[in-house]
mmCIF file of C-alpha atoms in Angstrom:
data_model
loop_
_atom_site.group_PDB
_atom_site.id
_atom_site.type_symbol
_atom_site.label_atom_id
_atom_site.label_comp_id
_atom_site.label_asym_id
_atom_site.label_seq_id
_atom_site.Cartn_x
_atom_site.Cartn_y
_atom_site.Cartn_z
ATOM 1 C CA MET A 22 24.026 5.188 12.239
ATOM 2 C CA PRO A 23 21.701 2.584 13.794
ATOM 3 C CA GLN A 24 18.079 3.710 14.141
ATOM 4 C CA ILE A 25 16.745 0.478 15.718
ATOM 5 C CA ILE A 26 18.825 -1.983 17.781
ATOM 6 C CA CYS A 27 17.447 -5.446 18.920
ATOM 7 C CA GLU A 28 19.534 -7.371 21.384
ATOM 8 C CA ASN A 29 18.795 -10.906 22.475
ATOM 9 C CA ALA A 30 15.024 -10.237 22.325
ATOM 10 C CA SER A 31 12.431 -12.971 22.993
ATOM 11 C CA LEU A 32 9.076 -11.996 21.512
ATOM 12 C CA GLY A 33 5.650 -13.413 21.996
ATOM 13 C CA TYR A 34 2.374 -13.137 24.149
ATOM 14 C CA GLU A 35 1.384 -14.089 27.630
ATOM 15 C CA ASN A 36 4.960 -15.238 28.386
ATOM 16 C CA ARG A 37 4.870 -17.698 25.428
ATOM 17 C CA PRO A 38 7.875 -16.961 23.336
ATOM 18 C CA ILE A 39 7.548 -17.161 19.462
ATOM 19 C CA VAL A 40 11.098 -15.966 18.833
ATOM 20 C CA LYS A 41 14.033 -16.311 21.053
ATOM 21 C CA ASN A 42 17.550 -14.564 21.189
ATOM 22 C CA LEU A 43 16.806 -12.213 18.315
ATOM 23 C CA SER A 44 19.581 -9.670 17.560
ATOM 24 C CA PHE A 45 19.772 -7.213 14.545
ATOM 25 C CA SER A 46 20.295 -3.495 13.897
ATOM 26 C CA VAL A 47 18.676 -1.205 11.274
ATOM 27 C CA SER A 48 20.582 1.847 10.212
ATOM 28 C CA ALA A 49 19.227 4.939 8.545
ATOM 29 C CA GLY A 50 18.663 4.269 4.859
ATOM 30 C CA ASP A 51 18.498 0.544 5.094
ATOM 31 C CA TYR A 52 15.979 -1.602 3.273
ATOM 32 C CA LEU A 53 15.334 -4.643 5.515
ATOM 33 C CA CYS A 54 13.152 -7.467 4.426
ATOM 34 C CA ILE A 55 11.798 -9.795 7.129
ATOM 35 C CA VAL A 56 11.128 -13.313 5.757
ATOM 36 C CA GLY A 57 10.194 -16.657 7.333
ATOM 37 C CA GLU A 58 7.238 -19.063 7.446
ATOM 38 C CA ASN A 59 3.775 -18.190 8.482
ATOM 39 C CA GLY A 60 3.556 -17.844 12.395
ATOM 40 C CA SER A 61 7.247 -17.400 12.843
ATOM 41 C CA GLY A 62 6.841 -14.052 14.556
ATOM 42 C CA LYS A 63 7.291 -11.500 11.791
ATOM 43 C CA SER A 64 4.229 -9.483 12.658
ATOM 44 C CA THR A 65 4.882 -9.888 16.331
ATOM 45 C CA LEU A 66 8.352 -8.274 15.709
ATOM 46 C CA MET A 67 6.693 -5.283 14.049
ATOM 47 C CA LYS A 68 4.258 -4.890 16.904
ATOM 48 C CA THR A 69 7.127 -4.938 19.309
ATOM 49 C CA ILE A 70 9.170 -2.388 17.348
ATOM 50 C CA LEU A 71 5.943 -0.138 17.625
ATOM 51 C CA ASN A 72 5.669 -0.498 21.350
ATOM 52 C CA LEU A 73 2.404 -2.317 20.915
ATOM 53 C CA THR A 74 3.747 -5.498 22.486
ATOM 54 C CA PRO A 75 6.576 -5.514 24.998
ATOM 55 C CA PRO A 76 9.509 -7.956 24.492
ATOM 56 C CA LEU A 77 9.402 -10.980 26.792
ATOM 57 C CA ALA A 78 13.270 -10.653 27.372
ATOM 58 C CA GLY A 79 15.985 -8.663 25.840
ATOM 59 C CA SER A 80 15.364 -5.173 24.347
ATOM 60 C CA ILE A 81 14.485 -3.265 21.263
ATOM 61 C CA ARG A 82 15.543 0.369 21.455
ATOM 62 C CA MET A 83 15.577 3.372 19.214
ATOM 63 C CA GLU A 84 18.399 5.700 18.318
ATOM 64 C CA GLY A 85 17.326 9.098 17.222
ATOM 65 C CA LEU A 86 14.008 7.706 16.338
ATOM 66 C CA SER A 87 10.837 7.172 18.490
ATOM 67 C CA SER A 88 7.978 4.869 17.853
ATOM 68 C CA THR A 89 5.863 7.845 16.986
ATOM 69 C CA GLU A 90 8.244 8.636 14.071
ATOM 70 C CA ILE A 91 7.660 5.356 12.427
ATOM 71 C CA GLY A 92 5.074 5.127 9.593
ATOM 72 C CA TYR A 93 3.140 1.659 9.660
ATOM 73 C CA LEU A 94 1.181 0.078 6.928
ATOM 74 C CA PRO A 95 -0.432 -3.039 8.419
ATOM 75 C CA GLN A 96 -2.258 -5.808 6.730
ATOM 76 C CA GLN A 97 -5.913 -4.699 6.134
ATOM 77 C CA THR A 98 -9.034 -6.481 7.445
ATOM 78 C CA GLN A 99 -12.163 -6.580 5.339
ATOM 79 C CA VAL A 100 -13.789 -4.050 7.880
ATOM 80 C CA GLN A 101 -10.925 -1.603 7.201
ATOM 81 C CA ARG A 102 -11.295 -1.972 3.404
ATOM 82 C CA ASP A 103 -14.921 -0.779 3.859
ATOM 83 C CA PHE A 104 -14.086 2.302 5.900
ATOM 84 C CA PRO A 105 -16.488 5.074 4.741
ATOM 85 C CA ALA A 106 -14.103 8.051 4.722
ATOM 86 C CA SER A 107 -12.595 10.103 1.974
ATOM 87 C CA VAL A 108 -9.022 9.553 0.795
ATOM 88 C CA GLN A 109 -8.037 12.901 2.066
ATOM 89 C CA GLU A 110 -9.370 12.120 5.531
ATOM 90 C CA ILE A 111 -7.545 8.831 5.641
ATOM 91 C CA VAL A 112 -4.188 10.411 4.653
ATOM 92 C CA LEU A 113 -4.557 13.181 7.195
ATOM 93 C CA SER A 114 -5.212 10.745 9.947
ATOM 94 C CA GLY A 115 -1.533 9.870 9.731
ATOM 95 C CA PHE A 116 -0.903 13.036 11.669
ATOM 96 C CA GLN A 117 -2.951 11.918 14.695
ATOM 97 C CA GLY A 118 -0.003 10.728 16.641
ATOM 98 C CA ARG A 119 1.394 14.236 16.514
ATOM 99 C CA CYS A 120 -1.642 16.148 17.293
ATOM 100 C CA GLY A 121 -2.006 15.283 21.019
ATOM 101 C CA LEU A 122 -5.028 17.011 22.382
ATOM 102 C CA ARG A 123 -5.367 19.337 19.254
ATOM 103 C CA PRO A 124 -8.813 18.641 17.498
ATOM 104 C CA PHE A 125 -7.608 19.901 14.177
ATOM 105 C CA TYR A 126 -4.957 19.597 11.437
ATOM 106 C CA THR A 127 -2.707 22.547 10.825
ATOM 107 C CA LYS A 128 -2.376 24.298 7.465
ATOM 108 C CA ALA A 129 1.229 22.745 7.334
ATOM 109 C CA GLU A 130 -0.126 19.336 7.899
ATOM 110 C CA LYS A 131 -2.740 19.659 5.267
ATOM 111 C CA GLU A 132 -0.141 20.801 2.730
ATOM 112 C CA LEU A 133 2.180 17.805 3.573
ATOM 113 C CA ALA A 134 -0.825 15.530 3.272
ATOM 114 C CA ARG A 135 -1.445 17.028 -0.315
ATOM 115 C CA GLN A 136 2.347 16.556 -1.196
ATOM 116 C CA ASN A 137 2.371 12.991 -0.023
ATOM 117 C CA MET A 138 -0.826 12.181 -2.138
ATOM 118 C CA GLU A 139 1.019 13.794 -5.104
ATOM 119 C CA ARG A 140 4.078 11.841 -4.230
ATOM 120 C CA ILE A 141 2.241 8.383 -4.252
ATOM 121 C CA GLY A 142 -0.009 9.359 -7.231
ATOM 122 C CA ILE A 143 -3.374 9.509 -5.542
ATOM 123 C CA ALA A 144 -3.986 13.279 -5.570
ATOM 124 C CA SER A 145 -6.586 12.963 -8.261
ATOM 125 C CA PHE A 146 -8.971 11.035 -6.040
ATOM 126 C CA ALA A 147 -8.420 12.842 -2.748
ATOM 127 C CA ARG A 148 -12.119 13.400 -2.338
ATOM 128 C CA ARG A 149 -13.274 9.902 -3.353
ATOM 129 C CA CYS A 150 -14.535 7.469 -0.697
ATOM 130 C CA TYR A 151 -11.932 5.033 0.494
ATOM 131 C CA ARG A 152 -13.992 1.922 0.310
ATOM 132 C CA ASP A 153 -14.781 2.589 -3.578
ATOM 133 C CA LEU A 154 -11.186 2.260 -4.475
ATOM 134 C CA SER A 155 -9.428 -0.845 -5.885
ATOM 135 C CA GLY A 156 -6.985 -2.767 -3.481
ATOM 136 C CA GLY A 157 -3.988 -1.242 -5.160
ATOM 137 C CA GLN A 158 -5.295 2.314 -4.751
ATOM 138 C CA GLN A 159 -6.163 1.533 -1.107
ATOM 139 C CA GLN A 160 -2.712 0.469 -0.359
ATOM 140 C CA ARG A 161 -1.305 3.589 -1.937
ATOM 141 C CA VAL A 162 -3.641 5.725 0.290
ATOM 142 C CA LEU A 163 -2.392 3.899 3.296
ATOM 143 C CA LEU A 164 1.201 4.383 2.328
ATOM 144 C CA ALA A 165 0.486 8.140 1.907
ATOM 145 C CA ARG A 166 -0.967 8.005 5.389
ATOM 146 C CA ALA A 167 2.148 6.321 6.803
ATOM 147 C CA LEU A 168 4.298 9.011 5.122
ATOM 148 C CA CYS A 169 2.402 11.689 7.102
ATOM 149 C CA ALA A 170 3.406 9.957 10.307
ATOM 150 C CA THR A 171 7.218 9.947 9.472
ATOM 151 C CA ARG A 172 9.988 11.163 7.152
ATOM 152 C CA LYS A 173 12.472 8.649 8.531
ATOM 153 C CA CYS A 174 11.231 5.010 8.701
ATOM 154 C CA LEU A 175 8.342 2.908 7.196
ATOM 155 C CA LEU A 176 7.215 -0.463 8.521
ATOM 156 C CA LEU A 177 5.355 -2.397 5.896
ATOM 157 C CA ASP A 178 3.480 -5.694 6.694
ATOM 158 C CA GLU A 179 2.868 -7.541 3.381
ATOM 159 C CA PRO A 180 2.201 -4.329 1.373
ATOM 160 C CA VAL A 181 1.272 -6.167 -1.773
ATOM 161 C CA SER A 182 -0.925 -8.893 -0.235
ATOM 162 C CA GLY A 183 -4.023 -9.359 -2.360
ATOM 163 C CA LEU A 184 -2.944 -6.983 -5.128
ATOM 164 C CA ASP A 185 -2.939 -7.993 -8.914
ATOM 165 C CA PRO A 186 0.476 -8.146 -10.687
ATOM 166 C CA LYS A 187 0.292 -4.590 -12.077
ATOM 167 C CA ALA A 188 -0.629 -3.062 -8.740
ATOM 168 C CA THR A 189 2.173 -5.103 -7.055
ATOM 169 C CA VAL A 190 4.831 -3.752 -9.381
ATOM 170 C CA GLN A 191 3.463 -0.320 -8.850
ATOM 171 C CA MET A 192 3.700 -0.503 -5.142
ATOM 172 C CA TYR A 193 7.196 -2.007 -5.134
ATOM 173 C CA ASP A 194 8.282 0.868 -7.441
ATOM 174 C CA ILE A 195 6.865 3.423 -5.160
ATOM 175 C CA ILE A 196 8.538 1.849 -2.094
ATOM 176 C CA SER A 197 11.870 1.718 -3.853
ATOM 177 C CA GLN A 198 11.642 5.344 -4.767
ATOM 178 C CA LEU A 199 10.873 6.325 -1.109
ATOM 179 C CA HIS A 200 14.042 4.212 -0.251
ATOM 180 C CA ARG A 201 16.061 6.113 -2.747
ATOM 181 C CA GLU A 202 14.822 9.246 -1.132
ATOM 182 C CA GLY A 203 16.443 8.302 2.187
ATOM 183 C CA ILE A 204 13.519 6.631 4.073
ATOM 184 C CA THR A 205 14.405 3.471 5.954
ATOM 185 C CA ILE A 206 12.183 0.640 4.855
ATOM 186 C CA ILE A 207 11.328 -2.442 7.041
ATOM 187 C CA MET A 208 9.052 -4.855 5.109
ATOM 188 C CA ILE A 209 7.574 -8.236 5.824
ATOM 189 C CA SER A 210 7.327 -10.233 2.664
ATOM 190 C CA HIS A 211 6.442 -13.624 1.363
ATOM 191 C CA ASP A 212 7.623 -12.505 -2.045
ATOM 192 C CA MET A 213 11.207 -13.692 -2.053
ATOM 193 C CA ASN A 214 11.912 -12.462 -5.533
ATOM 194 C CA ALA A 215 11.023 -8.828 -4.460
ATOM 195 C CA ALA A 216 12.805 -9.275 -1.177
ATOM 196 C CA LEU A 217 16.045 -10.388 -2.915
ATOM 197 C CA ASP A 218 15.685 -7.675 -5.659
ATOM 198 C CA GLN A 219 15.043 -4.615 -3.375
ATOM 199 C CA ALA A 220 16.477 -5.358 0.008
ATOM 200 C CA THR A 221 19.911 -4.272 1.399
ATOM 201 C CA HIS A 222 19.538 -6.627 4.382
ATOM 202 C CA ILE A 223 17.521 -9.779 5.220
ATOM 203 C CA LEU A 224 16.207 -10.884 8.552
ATOM 204 C CA HIS A 225 15.006 -14.505 8.532
ATOM 205 C CA ILE A 226 12.935 -15.538 11.489
ATOM 206 C CA GLY A 227 12.072 -19.243 12.126
ATOM 207 C CA GLU A 228 13.670 -22.259 13.812
ATOM 208 C CA LYS A 229 16.967 -20.740 12.805
ATOM 209 C CA LEU A 230 17.738 -17.006 12.696
ATOM 210 C CA PHE A 231 19.743 -15.128 10.270
ATOM 211 C CA PHE A 232 20.533 -11.393 9.831
ATOM 212 C CA GLY A 233 22.902 -9.942 7.285
ATOM 213 C CA THR A 234 23.232 -8.460 3.896
ATOM 214 C CA ARG A 235 21.294 -9.821 0.915
ATOM 215 C CA GLU A 236 24.445 -11.300 -0.560
ATOM 216 C CA GLU A 237 25.236 -12.976 2.713
ATOM 217 C CA TYR A 238 21.737 -14.527 2.884
ATOM 218 C CA LEU A 239 22.028 -15.826 -0.630
ATOM 219 C CA HIS A 240 25.292 -17.707 0.362
ATOM 220 C CA SER A 241 24.013 -18.873 3.689
ATOM 221 C CA GLY A 242 22.722 -22.374 4.504
ATOM 222 C CA ILE A 243 19.480 -20.845 5.903
ATOM 223 C CA GLY A 244 18.940 -18.683 2.743
ATOM 224 C CA ARG A 245 19.644 -21.552 0.268
ATOM 225 C CA SER A 246 17.396 -23.952 2.076
ATOM 226 C CA PHE A 247 14.516 -21.505 2.390
ATOM 227 C CA LEU A 248 14.736 -20.394 -1.229
ATOM 228 C CA THR A 249 14.699 -24.027 -2.386
ATOM 229 C CA GLU A 250 11.706 -24.775 -0.156
ATOM 230 C CA LYS A 251 9.863 -21.791 -1.645
ATOM 231 C CA GLU A 252 10.762 -22.991 -5.228
ATOM 232 C CA ASP A 253 9.418 -26.386 -4.438
ATOM 233 C CA LYS A 254 6.171 -25.145 -3.121
ATOM 234 C CA SER A 255 5.647 -22.982 -6.255
ATOM 235 C CA CYS A 256 6.089 -25.782 -8.589
#
């Protein structure tokens, strides 16, 4: 069953389109990787899904899902990495979209935050200061926070950016486990090996657009050309 349906959307800012005529759908339980060159509109698409930026044309709509039921893990800035709050406080802040005017977290929310910290493997440093953690630990904290916002769908913008190889593997393992538990994953990634290893579907954004299964992408002209280009740049 589709959760997100994009039809002939044009995305951009101040009436300047970055992406035109984009169509795709995401069903419950999918693992969609969004790939493409820098500046092709991948992060703009995520912001549009989250209703932070309206489409310039066309539509992106939800079915049985609202933007407040989507957990979002954005790329971090240096200021965010230095945020002086405890891990527990950061994770609990994932509930703010549900709190409305309520100035406190409920007992049930605190218990779910604890469970999500256990789930992601960060319960042992719940009271530590966030800015004292390693990059990999901070990303896991933000993932636990995103899980407090949703049990349905996670949007991840380069979740392993800046992580060392060990932390990268750990993060991908956690994301894969969440997918196996039934959470829909939508992830922007420059790591094509991970995208092709993990994803059920690929959305390629650029001068040419592609949406389909991982296998279809591997056999498409767009997929073969992009993968060859990536390999040449890495040599």
